[in-house]
């Protein structure tokens, strides 16, 4: 298997009016294509900062990130945005669905914005796997939290990103719904060969992972 995501010497310093916050203090990691990696650690330990650095959302103060062989931070902002759109998908704690669009339109939106048509057979398969094929004409406000997150997952998976980043995706769901949702997310990712990086506090979800990165105070204390 090949390494799809590599980080070397990642440091992040937030400069604030009350002083510098060193959120990452030299993180190295190598992730193989197709794995499910859990990122865990206490609140404030640097998990979201790490995800942002790995996905090009926020430039690290020092260090290097290589995605699928490309040096992420050597890109201009425009190329970075295009590269991220093609290569990465995101699932957040807030589902970020568009309230004025129905479920089907929400799922197809990123492809549409990219001027592409969804693969109908793949669309059917994903919505079936996620158990939302009966909800396609509903609006986000008519769905439960768990259903909304499944819609957000379908939206992410449909674009076939190589990497999926999820920051506490089940944080707003009750434990059981959260675990069910994670099982669906991991089974989709496994089925389509996607590499999944998930920030989570849930030990049951950590147990499902192929690799675990535990962060304490900006340092990886246990990796893979
Ligand atoms: N935009 C920011 N400005 C200043 N400090 C920040 C910012 N974002 C995060 N931090 C600080 O960086 C540290 C790591 O935060 P974060 O990565 O959000 O941790 P986690 O996701 O593990 O809860 C914390 O001390 C947090 O307060
Ligand atoms: Mg966080």
GROMACS .gro file of N, CA and C in nm, residues 36-156:
model
  363
   36UNK      N    1  -0.860   0.369   0.789
   36UNK     CA    2  -0.946   0.452   0.875
   36UNK      C    3  -0.860   0.489   0.995
   37UNK      N    4  -0.834   0.619   1.009
   37UNK     CA    5  -0.747   0.666   1.117
   37UNK      C    6  -0.829   0.752   1.213
   38UNK      N    7  -0.822   0.719   1.341
   38UNK     CA    8  -0.891   0.801   1.442
   38UNK      C    9  -0.789   0.895   1.506
   39UNK      N   10  -0.829   1.021   1.523
   39UNK     CA   11  -0.745   1.119   1.593
   39UNK      C   12  -0.817   1.149   1.723
   40UNK      N   13  -0.746   1.128   1.833
   40UNK     CA   14  -0.812   1.143   1.962
   40UNK      C   15  -0.723   1.220   2.059
   41UNK      N   16  -0.782   1.269   2.165
   41UNK     CA   17  -0.709   1.351   2.262
   41UNK      C   18  -0.807   1.448   2.326
   42UNK      N   19  -0.762   1.508   2.438
   42UNK     CA   20  -0.851   1.598   2.511
   42UNK      C   21  -0.888   1.721   2.432
   43UNK      N   22  -0.991   1.789   2.479
   43UNK     CA   23  -1.030   1.916   2.421
   43UNK      C   24  -0.913   2.014   2.434
   44UNK      N   25  -0.880   2.083   2.326
   44UNK     CA   26  -0.770   2.180   2.329
   44UNK      C   27  -0.633   2.120   2.302
   45UNK      N   28  -0.627   1.989   2.273
   45UNK     CA   29  -0.497   1.924   2.253
   45UNK      C   30  -0.438   1.950   2.113
   46UNK      N   31  -0.520   1.999   2.020
   46UNK     CA   32  -0.469   2.031   1.886
   46UNK      C   33  -0.525   1.948   1.774
   47UNK      N   34  -0.633   1.874   1.799
   47UNK     CA   35  -0.688   1.783   1.698
   47UNK      C   36  -0.742   1.860   1.576
   48UNK      N   37  -0.823   1.961   1.601
   48UNK     CA   38  -0.879   2.036   1.488
   48UNK      C   39  -0.768   2.109   1.414
   49UNK      N   40  -0.674   2.164   1.487
   49UNK     CA   41  -0.561   2.232   1.423
   49UNK      C   42  -0.485   2.136   1.333
   50UNK      N   43  -0.466   2.013   1.378
   50UNK     CA   44  -0.397   1.913   1.295
   50UNK      C   45  -0.477   1.884   1.169
   51UNK      N   46  -0.608   1.864   1.185
   51UNK     CA   47  -0.691   1.834   1.068
   51UNK      C   48  -0.687   1.949   0.967
   52UNK      N   49  -0.691   2.071   1.020
   52UNK     CA   50  -0.686   2.188   0.930
   52UNK      C   51  -0.553   2.193   0.856
   53UNK      N   52  -0.444   2.162   0.927
   53UNK     CA   53  -0.311   2.165   0.862
   53UNK      C   54  -0.300   2.054   0.758
   54UNK      N   55  -0.355   1.938   0.787
   54UNK     CA   56  -0.343   1.823   0.695
   54UNK      C   57  -0.429   1.841   0.570
   55UNK      N   58  -0.535   1.920   0.582
   55UNK     CA   59  -0.630   1.930   0.472
   55UNK      C   60  -0.618   2.062   0.396
   56UNK      N   61  -0.519   2.142   0.431
   56UNK     CA   62  -0.499   2.267   0.357
   56UNK      C   63  -0.595   2.378   0.398
   57UNK      N   64  -0.671   2.357   0.506
   57UNK     CA   65  -0.764   2.462   0.551
   57UNK      C   66  -0.691   2.576   0.620
   58UNK      N   67  -0.578   2.546   0.684
   58UNK     CA   68  -0.505   2.650   0.755
   58UNK      C   69  -0.356   2.615   0.754
   59UNK      N   70  -0.279   2.704   0.696
   59UNK     CA   71  -0.135   2.681   0.677
   59UNK      C   72  -0.063   2.666   0.812
   60UNK      N   73   0.019   2.560   0.826
   60UNK     CA   74   0.096   2.549   0.950
   60UNK      C   75   0.207   2.655   0.954
   61UNK      N   76   0.253   2.684   1.074
   61UNK     CA   77   0.361   2.782   1.088
   61UNK      C   78   0.492   2.724   1.034
   62UNK      N   79   0.510   2.596   1.056
   62UNK     CA   80   0.628   2.525   1.003
   62UNK      C   81   0.585   2.386   0.962
   63UNK      N   82   0.665   2.327   0.874
   63UNK     CA   83   0.641   2.187   0.840
   63UNK      C   84   0.583   2.170   0.701
   64UNK      N   85   0.564   2.045   0.667
   64UNK     CA   86   0.530   2.010   0.530
   64UNK      C   87   0.422   1.902   0.529
   65UNK      N   88   0.330   1.915   0.435
   65UNK     CA   89   0.224   1.814   0.419
   65UNK      C   90   0.227   1.766   0.273
   66UNK      N   91   0.234   1.636   0.255
   66UNK     CA   92   0.231   1.581   0.120
   66UNK      C   93   0.104   1.496   0.105
   67UNK      N   94   0.024   1.529   0.004
   67UNK     CA   95  -0.100   1.456  -0.021
   67UNK      C   96  -0.090   1.391  -0.157
   68UNK      N   97  -0.095   1.259  -0.158
   68UNK     CA   98  -0.089   1.187  -0.284
   68UNK      C   99   0.031   1.233  -0.368
   69UNK      N  100   0.143   1.255  -0.299
   69UNK     CA  101   0.266   1.292  -0.368
   69UNK      C  102   0.285   1.442  -0.392
   70UNK      N  103   0.179   1.521  -0.366
   70UNK     CA  104   0.189   1.665  -0.393
   70UNK      C  105   0.219   1.744  -0.265
   71UNK      N  106   0.311   1.837  -0.274
   71UNK     CA  107   0.346   1.923  -0.160
   71UNK      C  108   0.235   2.028  -0.147
   72UNK      N  109   0.144   2.005  -0.052
   72UNK     CA  110   0.019   2.082  -0.042
   72UNK      C  111   0.042   2.232  -0.035
   73UNK      N  112   0.134   2.274   0.049
   73UNK     CA  113   0.150   2.417   0.074
   73UNK      C  114   0.242   2.486  -0.028
   74UNK      N  115   0.282   2.413  -0.132
   74UNK     CA  116   0.355   2.480  -0.241
   74UNK      C  117   0.255   2.537  -0.341
   75UNK      N  118   0.126   2.501  -0.326
   75UNK     CA  119   0.025   2.547  -0.420
   75UNK      C  120  -0.017   2.692  -0.393
   76UNK      N  121  -0.056   2.760  -0.500
   76UNK     CA  122  -0.119   2.892  -0.483
   76UNK      C  123  -0.258   2.867  -0.424
   77UNK      N  124  -0.322   2.972  -0.375
   77UNK     CA  125  -0.454   2.955  -0.313
   77UNK      C  126  -0.555   2.894  -0.410
   78UNK      N  127  -0.551   2.937  -0.536
   78UNK     CA  128  -0.646   2.886  -0.635
   78UNK      C  129  -0.624   2.739  -0.664
   79UNK      N  130  -0.497   2.703  -0.683
   79UNK     CA  131  -0.467   2.561  -0.712
   79UNK      C  132  -0.500   2.475  -0.592
   80UNK      N  133  -0.471   2.529  -0.473
   80UNK     CA  134  -0.503   2.457  -0.349
   80UNK      C  135  -0.653   2.430  -0.341
   81UNK      N  136  -0.733   2.532  -0.371
   81UNK     CA  137  -0.878   2.517  -0.362
   81UNK      C  138  -0.925   2.409  -0.462
   82UNK      N  139  -0.871   2.412  -0.582
   82UNK     CA  140  -0.911   2.314  -0.683
   82UNK      C  141  -0.865   2.173  -0.644
   83UNK      N  142  -0.743   2.165  -0.594
   83UNK     CA  143  -0.688   2.035  -0.551
   83UNK      C  144  -0.772   1.978  -0.437
   84UNK      N  145  -0.808   2.063  -0.342
   84UNK     CA  146  -0.888   2.016  -0.228
   84UNK      C  147  -1.025   1.969  -0.277
   85UNK      N  148  -1.085   2.045  -0.368
   85UNK     CA  149  -1.217   2.006  -0.418
   85UNK      C  150  -1.213   1.869  -0.485
   86UNK      N  151  -1.107   1.842  -0.557
   86UNK     CA  152  -1.096   1.716  -0.630
   86UNK      C  153  -1.055   1.598  -0.541
   87UNK      N  154  -0.976   1.625  -0.439
   87UNK     CA  155  -0.910   1.518  -0.365
   87UNK      C  156  -0.971   1.490  -0.228
   88UNK      N  157  -1.031   1.592  -0.167
   88UNK     CA  158  -1.071   1.580  -0.027
   88UNK      C  159  -1.221   1.604  -0.006
   89UNK      N  160  -1.272   1.536   0.095
   89UNK     CA  161  -1.409   1.561   0.137
   89UNK      C  162  -1.410   1.589   0.286
   90UNK      N  163  -1.513   1.661   0.330
   90UNK     CA  164  -1.518   1.700   0.471
   90UNK      C  165  -1.655   1.668   0.530
   91UNK      N  166  -1.653   1.621   0.655
   91UNK     CA  167  -1.777   1.601   0.730
   91UNK      C  168  -1.756   1.670   0.865
   92UNK      N  169  -1.847   1.760   0.897
   92UNK     CA  170  -1.831   1.837   1.020
   92UNK      C  171  -1.939   1.802   1.121
   93UNK      N  172  -1.918   1.851   1.242
   93UNK     CA  173  -2.017   1.828   1.349
   93UNK      C  174  -2.149   1.896   1.311
   94UNK      N  175  -2.140   2.019   1.257
   94UNK     CA  176  -2.259   2.085   1.203
   94UNK      C  177  -2.269   2.031   1.061
   95UNK      N  178  -2.388   1.991   1.022
   95UNK     CA  179  -2.397   1.917   0.897
   95UNK      C  180  -2.376   2.005   0.775
   96UNK      N  181  -2.392   2.137   0.794
   96UNK     CA  182  -2.373   2.232   0.683
   96UNK      C  183  -2.457   2.198   0.559
   97UNK      N  184  -2.581   2.159   0.582
   97UNK     CA  185  -2.671   2.136   0.467
   97UNK      C  186  -2.740   2.268   0.433
   98UNK      N  187  -2.780   2.280   0.307
   98UNK     CA  188  -2.851   2.400   0.263
   98UNK      C  189  -3.000   2.380   0.288
   99UNK      N  190  -3.056   2.462   0.376
   99UNK     CA  191  -3.195   2.444   0.423
   99UNK      C  192  -3.297   2.457   0.311
  100UNK      N  193  -3.267   2.538   0.209
  100UNK     CA  194  -3.364   2.565   0.103
  100UNK      C  195  -3.360   2.464  -0.010
  101UNK      N  196  -3.274   2.364   0.002
  101UNK     CA  197  -3.263   2.262  -0.102
  101UNK      C  198  -3.301   2.127  -0.044
  102UNK      N  199  -3.362   2.042  -0.127
  102UNK     CA  200  -3.398   1.911  -0.074
  102UNK      C  201  -3.275   1.822  -0.064
  103UNK      N  202  -3.296   1.702  -0.010
  103UNK     CA  203  -3.184   1.613   0.019
  103UNK      C  204  -3.104   1.580  -0.107
  104UNK      N  205  -3.175   1.547  -0.213
  104UNK     CA  206  -3.104   1.510  -0.337
  104UNK      C  207  -3.019   1.626  -0.387
  105UNK      N  208  -3.077   1.746  -0.386
  105UNK     CA  209  -3.002   1.864  -0.433
  105UNK      C  210  -2.880   1.890  -0.345
  106UNK      N  211  -2.897   1.870  -0.213
  106UNK     CA  212  -2.784   1.888  -0.122
  106UNK      C  213  -2.672   1.790  -0.155
  107UNK      N  214  -2.707   1.664  -0.178
  107UNK     CA  215  -2.605   1.562  -0.201
  107UNK      C  216  -2.529   1.591  -0.330
  108UNK      N  217  -2.602   1.641  -0.430
  108UNK     CA  218  -2.540   1.663  -0.562
  108UNK      C  219  -2.472   1.799  -0.575
  109UNK      N  220  -2.489   1.886  -0.473
  109UNK     CA  221  -2.443   2.025  -0.486
  109UNK      C  222  -2.294   2.040  -0.519
  110UNK      N  223  -2.202   1.971  -0.448
  110UNK     CA  224  -2.059   1.993  -0.479
  110UNK      C  225  -2.025   1.956  -0.623
  111UNK      N  226  -2.083   1.846  -0.673
  111UNK     CA  227  -2.057   1.806  -0.811
  111UNK      C  228  -2.111   1.911  -0.908
  112UNK      N  229  -2.231   1.959  -0.877
  112UNK     CA  230  -2.294   2.058  -0.962
  112UNK      C  231  -2.208   2.185  -0.969
  113UNK      N  232  -2.158   2.225  -0.853
  113UNK     CA  233  -2.073   2.345  -0.848
  113UNK      C  234  -1.947   2.326  -0.931
  114UNK      N  235  -1.907   2.200  -0.946
  114UNK     CA  236  -1.788   2.168  -1.023
  114UNK      C  237  -1.823   2.142  -1.171
  115UNK      N  238  -1.951   2.164  -1.206
  115UNK     CA  239  -1.995   2.145  -1.343
  115UNK      C  240  -2.005   1.998  -1.384
  116UNK      N  241  -2.020   1.909  -1.284
  116UNK     CA  242  -2.028   1.766  -1.318
  116UNK      C  243  -2.165   1.709  -1.285
  117UNK      N  244  -2.198   1.600  -1.353
  117UNK     CA  245  -2.323   1.529  -1.326
  117UNK      C  246  -2.293   1.410  -1.237
  118UNK      N  247  -2.379   1.384  -1.138
  118UNK     CA  248  -2.354   1.265  -1.056
  118UNK      C  249  -2.374   1.136  -1.135
  119UNK      N  250  -2.298   1.037  -1.101
  119UNK     CA  251  -2.314   0.903  -1.156
  119UNK      C  252  -2.440   0.844  -1.090
  120UNK      N  253  -2.546   0.828  -1.168
  120UNK     CA  254  -2.677   0.789  -1.110
  120UNK      C  255  -2.672   0.657  -1.033
  121UNK      N  256  -2.600   0.560  -1.091
  121UNK     CA  257  -2.593   0.428  -1.027
  121UNK      C  258  -2.521   0.439  -0.892
  122UNK      N  259  -2.415   0.519  -0.890
  122UNK     CA  260  -2.338   0.539  -0.767
  122UNK      C  261  -2.422   0.614  -0.663
  123UNK      N  262  -2.498   0.713  -0.712
  123UNK     CA  263  -2.588   0.788  -0.625
  123UNK      C  264  -2.688   0.694  -0.557
  124UNK      N  265  -2.747   0.607  -0.637
  124UNK     CA  266  -2.845   0.510  -0.584
  124UNK      C  267  -2.780   0.421  -0.478
  125UNK      N  268  -2.662   0.373  -0.510
  125UNK     CA  269  -2.591   0.282  -0.422
  125UNK      C  270  -2.560   0.347  -0.287
  126UNK      N  271  -2.509   0.470  -0.294
  126UNK     CA  272  -2.470   0.540  -0.170
  126UNK      C  273  -2.592   0.570  -0.084
  127UNK      N  274  -2.698   0.622  -0.149
  127UNK     CA  275  -2.816   0.660  -0.070
  127UNK      C  276  -2.881   0.536  -0.009
  128UNK      N  277  -2.869   0.425  -0.083
  128UNK     CA  278  -2.921   0.299  -0.029
  128UNK      C  279  -2.837   0.252   0.090
  129UNK      N  280  -2.704   0.252   0.073
  129UNK     CA  281  -2.613   0.212   0.182
  129UNK      C  282  -2.640   0.294   0.308
  130UNK      N  283  -2.666   0.424   0.287
  130UNK     CA  284  -2.684   0.513   0.402
  130UNK      C  285  -2.830   0.518   0.450
  131UNK      N  286  -2.916   0.445   0.382
  131UNK     CA  287  -3.056   0.436   0.425
  131UNK      C  288  -3.133   0.566   0.413
  132UNK      N  289  -3.102   0.647   0.312
  132UNK     CA  290  -3.174   0.774   0.295
  132UNK      C  291  -3.244   0.781   0.159
  133UNK      N  292  -3.258   0.667   0.094
  133UNK     CA  293  -3.318   0.670  -0.040
  133UNK      C  294  -3.464   0.714  -0.035
  134UNK      N  295  -3.529   0.696   0.081
  134UNK     CA  296  -3.668   0.739   0.093
  134UNK      C  297  -3.682   0.886   0.135
  135UNK      N  298  -3.570   0.957   0.151
  135UNK     CA  299  -3.575   1.094   0.205
  135UNK      C  300  -3.535   1.199   0.103
  136UNK      N  301  -3.515   1.157  -0.022
  136UNK     CA  302  -3.451   1.246  -0.119
  136UNK      C  303  -3.526   1.375  -0.146
  137UNK      N  304  -3.661   1.373  -0.129
  137UNK     CA  305  -3.739   1.495  -0.157
  137UNK      C  306  -3.764   1.577  -0.031
  138UNK      N  307  -3.715   1.527   0.081
  138UNK     CA  308  -3.736   1.603   0.206
  138UNK      C  309  -3.633   1.716   0.217
  139UNK      N  310  -3.663   1.809   0.307
  139UNK     CA  311  -3.571   1.921   0.331
  139UNK      C  312  -3.498   1.895   0.463
  140UNK      N  313  -3.376   1.948   0.478
  140UNK     CA  314  -3.298   1.918   0.599
  140UNK      C  315  -3.376   1.937   0.729
  141UNK      N  316  -3.459   2.043   0.735
  141UNK     CA  317  -3.535   2.072   0.857
  141UNK      C  318  -3.635   1.964   0.893
  142UNK      N  319  -3.665   1.876   0.798
  142UNK     CA  320  -3.762   1.768   0.824
  142UNK      C  321  -3.694   1.639   0.870
  143UNK      N  322  -3.560   1.643   0.882
  143UNK     CA  323  -3.486   1.521   0.916
  143UNK      C  324  -3.430   1.527   1.058
  144UNK      N  325  -3.404   1.408   1.115
  144UNK     CA  326  -3.338   1.404   1.246
  144UNK      C  327  -3.189   1.436   1.226
  145UNK      N  328  -3.118   1.458   1.338
  145UNK     CA  329  -2.975   1.487   1.329
  145UNK      C  330  -2.898   1.375   1.261
  146UNK      N  331  -2.929   1.251   1.298
  146UNK     CA  332  -2.859   1.136   1.240
  146UNK      C  333  -2.883   1.127   1.089
  147UNK      N  334  -3.007   1.157   1.049
  147UNK     CA  335  -3.039   1.154   0.905
  147UNK      C  336  -2.965   1.266   0.832
  148UNK      N  337  -2.961   1.382   0.896
  148UNK     CA  338  -2.890   1.494   0.832
  148UNK      C  339  -2.741   1.462   0.815
  149UNK      N  340  -2.684   1.395   0.914
  149UNK     CA  341  -2.541   1.363   0.902
  149UNK      C  342  -2.521   1.258   0.793
  150UNK      N  343  -2.617   1.168   0.775
  150UNK     CA  344  -2.603   1.069   0.668
  150UNK      C  345  -2.611   1.137   0.531
  151UNK      N  346  -2.693   1.242   0.523
  151UNK     CA  347  -2.700   1.319   0.398
  151UNK      C  348  -2.564   1.387   0.372
  152UNK      N  349  -2.506   1.443   0.478
  152UNK     CA  350  -2.375   1.509   0.463
  152UNK      C  351  -2.267   1.407   0.421
  153UNK      N  352  -2.279   1.285   0.473
  153UNK     CA  353  -2.183   1.180   0.436
  153UNK      C  354  -2.203   1.142   0.289
  154UNK      N  355  -2.328   1.127   0.247
  154UNK     CA  356  -2.355   1.093   0.106
  154UNK      C  357  -2.299   1.202   0.015
  155UNK      N  358  -2.317   1.326   0.054
  155UNK     CA  359  -2.268   1.440  -0.025
  155UNK      C  360  -2.116   1.432  -0.040
  156UNK      N  361  -2.051   1.394   0.068
  156UNK     CA  362  -1.906   1.383   0.067
  156UNK      C  363  -1.860   1.264  -0.019
   0.00000   0.00000   0.00000
